[in-house]
Structure formats: C-alpha cells, structure tokens
Amino acid sequence: MSNIDSTKFLYEGCLKEMYYPHDIEEICYEKDHIELVLSEIKANFYDYFQKFIETEAGSVPNHESLVMLAQHFGTTVKKNKKDASDAFKRIIAEKIKDFEHDRQRYLEIMDSESLEEYEDQPSLFKNTILKDKCPIIRSTIQNTKAKELDKFRRDFNLSDPSELLQVVCNITEFAHHYVNQVYDRDSYESIQNLEELALSALLEKDYTVFGVIGGGIKSHFLYKLYPEVFPNRSREAIWALWYLTNKKPFGCKEDSEFLMIDTKQSITQQNYFYPYDLFGYYAFHVYLLLKKEAEKLQVHIDKSYRYVIVNAFLKFIADCHAEEINFLKSQVKEDSYGY
C-alpha cells in the first residue's frame, strides 16, 4: 500500500469513527417525543410568521425597529397597516425567483443520462462538474476567507471520485423513484406519521460521502431537483427548529437534538448529523402551518415549490437570531461535515 493510500485509509477510518458516535438519541424517534416537538413548533410559529409577513421575510424593517430608529432621532412613527396578503404574495414570488436562479445547473448535473457519461471519467466529474460547476460545492471550496471550511476542502480533495459519482447517482435515482413511485400529489398533505413520509432510506451510507456529501448537501441536491417533496436541511433550518421549539430538550440527554454542544470548550453548533427523515417530517408540518395561514390570507402556494417557502421561513427565523448564533459559534474551529 502506498503512503498516499495508507494515509487515505486511515483518514477514512477516522471519518467513520467520527460519524457514527453522533447517531441521534432513540427518544427522538418516539411518538410522544415527536408530538411534543410538533406542539412546541406550533406554539411558536405564529409570532415568527407575523414578523415574517411584517418584514417581508426580513427585506424591510419591522415596526419595532422603526420606532427605535425614530426615538433615536427624537421623532415618532405611525404604524402602517400592511396588507398581509400582498406581502405574502411578494415573499413567495421573490423566493421562487431566488430558488430558480441557479437551479438549472443542478438539473444539468443530476441529469441521469449526463451522469452515465462520466462512468469512465469520475475524476472529470469530481474536479470539473462538482468542483467548478456545482454552486454549493464551488462556493464552499472557493470561500477561502472562512477558515472553518478548511476541513471541507481537505475532505473534498481526498475524496474518491468514483464514490462521489456513485453517491450523486444514488441520490438522483432515489429522487426520481420517490417522485414517480412514492409521492402522491393528492394525498401527500394528509400524511399522518414519519413512516408515511418514507425518507428514512436516505440515512443509508449509499447516499453519503463522509465529510463531503453529508445531510446538508444531500438535501440541497434533492431540494433543487424536487422542491415539492424534499425540504432543504440547511444549517439555518436546523438552527430555526431549535428556536421554533423554544430551545427545549424534550428529554434529550445532550440538551437538544438540534444542536451539537461541547461544554468543555463552550462551543455550540447546529447538529450536522440530524437525520433527514425527522427533519423532513418537521419541515412538512411547518409547511402545513404556512399553508393554513396562506389560506386565511387567500394566498396560493404552488405545491411545486412548497419547500421553497418553508426554506425561506426557516432561514428568516435563523436570521432573527443571527447575533446569538454567531456568538454560540464563535469558537468553532472546524465547522464542516459535508454540511
């Protein structure tokens, strides 16, 4: 075995040892626990939704901010009655536009026929298609100012091109199968439990390249392919669930299922290993809450983009707490496990 091969072998072994200890606590899959989490999400949803509409997803100042600014200059400000229906429509239109901005690149990368063409050229797929043309990977690699992303760059450079290609093929195949064989547009919004959502297969190792394609990037690929059924398990989304659940542990020994906490170093980070099926189930219920409010306001949410709106809402919640999140993350040195 060459020095390079032996180094890679040891490296991959370390990755696996690092990955498996972070399996989520069993209690998180218990029915009573899930119902408690959902109840807390519902209890905190409406205050965030009001701010979401009032600020048009953070694009305009809310009334409280305007009052504080007015007081600073010794003036007063009257509260304008915003048309919530029009505001929600503008949010939806803007977020769909943002979503579509780079979507075509993902559709081209994850085209089944195109992927077949790289079977004999996996290195080309890794170093040209993923590294240079995939928006989420390219931006991460090129973001040299963020030292916490050094680990991702190192992991990507050491990753096996053939494994990367195979995993992207597996994700693509799963997505198409799910939409064509599992998803029922008419009954989807009547799903009653986690099992019916049928996303647990994505937790299998066939859909992961340790350190490179983890839960976040995997979900981003799926989200860009089919935003009607696959929510984006972004960093912001996991933080948002922590706030939506009012930071409650719900019996978890490690304080919160949505966080990774190192008490010795006073470091807190979103849980990179949060399982996609559980996240998908909570995102599904957030969508149902958003849909209910949309119906009250006589606003139509195109089902083809249902999780684009969920993504916008969860990102807004995280942005509301950006100062605290940055403080909690302030000591993080290595911040990437393939997202």
Short mmCIF file of N, CA, C and O in Angstrom, two decimals, residues 87-97 294 299-302 308-309:
data_model
loop_
_atom_site.label_atom_id
_atom_site.label_comp_id
_atom_site.label_asym_id
_atom_site.label_seq_id
_atom_site.Cartn_x
_atom_site.Cartn_y
_atom_site.Cartn_z
N ALA A 87 -48.22 41.11 0.96
CA ALA A 87 -46.85 40.89 1.44
C ALA A 87 -46.45 39.43 1.27
O ALA A 87 -45.33 39.13 0.82
N PHE A 88 -47.36 38.53 1.60
CA PHE A 88 -47.06 37.11 1.48
C PHE A 88 -46.86 36.73 0.01
O PHE A 88 -45.97 35.95 -0.34
N LYS A 89 -47.66 37.30 -0.86
CA LYS A 89 -47.52 37.02 -2.30
C LYS A 89 -46.16 37.50 -2.81
O LYS A 89 -45.52 36.82 -3.62
N ARG A 90 -45.73 38.67 -2.33
CA ARG A 90 -44.42 39.18 -2.76
C ARG A 90 -43.29 38.29 -2.26
O ARG A 90 -42.31 38.04 -2.98
N ILE A 91 -43.42 37.82 -1.02
CA ILE A 91 -42.40 36.93 -0.46
C ILE A 91 -42.29 35.67 -1.31
O ILE A 91 -41.19 35.25 -1.70
N ILE A 92 -43.43 35.06 -1.61
CA ILE A 92 -43.44 33.82 -2.37
C ILE A 92 -42.81 34.02 -3.75
O ILE A 92 -41.96 33.23 -4.18
N ALA A 93 -43.21 35.08 -4.42
CA ALA A 93 -42.68 35.35 -5.76
C ALA A 93 -41.17 35.56 -5.73
O ALA A 93 -40.43 35.04 -6.59
N GLU A 94 -40.70 36.32 -4.75
CA GLU A 94 -39.28 36.62 -4.65
C GLU A 94 -38.46 35.38 -4.32
O GLU A 94 -37.39 35.16 -4.88
N LYS A 95 -38.98 34.55 -3.41
CA LYS A 95 -38.23 33.36 -3.00
C LYS A 95 -38.17 32.31 -4.11
O LYS A 95 -37.17 31.62 -4.27
N ILE A 96 -39.23 32.19 -4.88
CA ILE A 96 -39.21 31.27 -6.02
C ILE A 96 -38.21 31.76 -7.06
O ILE A 96 -37.45 30.97 -7.65
N LYS A 97 -38.17 33.07 -7.27
CA LYS A 97 -37.21 33.65 -8.21
C LYS A 97 -35.78 33.35 -7.76
O LYS A 97 -34.93 32.97 -8.57
N ALA A 294 -51.72 30.84 4.69
CA ALA A 294 -51.92 31.29 3.31
C ALA A 294 -53.40 31.23 2.93
O ALA A 294 -53.92 32.15 2.28
N VAL A 299 -54.04 33.36 -0.16
CA VAL A 299 -52.80 33.33 -0.92
C VAL A 299 -52.55 31.90 -1.40
O VAL A 299 -52.69 30.94 -0.62
N HIS A 300 -52.18 31.74 -2.64
CA HIS A 300 -51.93 30.42 -3.21
C HIS A 300 -50.45 30.08 -3.12
O HIS A 300 -49.59 30.87 -3.51
N ILE A 301 -50.16 28.90 -2.57
CA ILE A 301 -48.80 28.38 -2.57
C ILE A 301 -48.74 27.26 -3.61
O ILE A 301 -49.42 26.24 -3.48
N ASP A 302 -47.97 27.46 -4.64
CA ASP A 302 -47.79 26.44 -5.67
C ASP A 302 -47.12 25.22 -5.05
O ASP A 302 -46.01 25.31 -4.53
N VAL A 308 -39.78 25.57 -0.93
CA VAL A 308 -39.08 26.84 -1.12
C VAL A 308 -39.58 27.84 -0.09
O VAL A 308 -38.80 28.60 0.50
N ILE A 309 -40.88 27.82 0.15
CA ILE A 309 -41.47 28.73 1.14
C ILE A 309 -41.06 28.33 2.55
O ILE A 309 -40.76 29.18 3.40
#
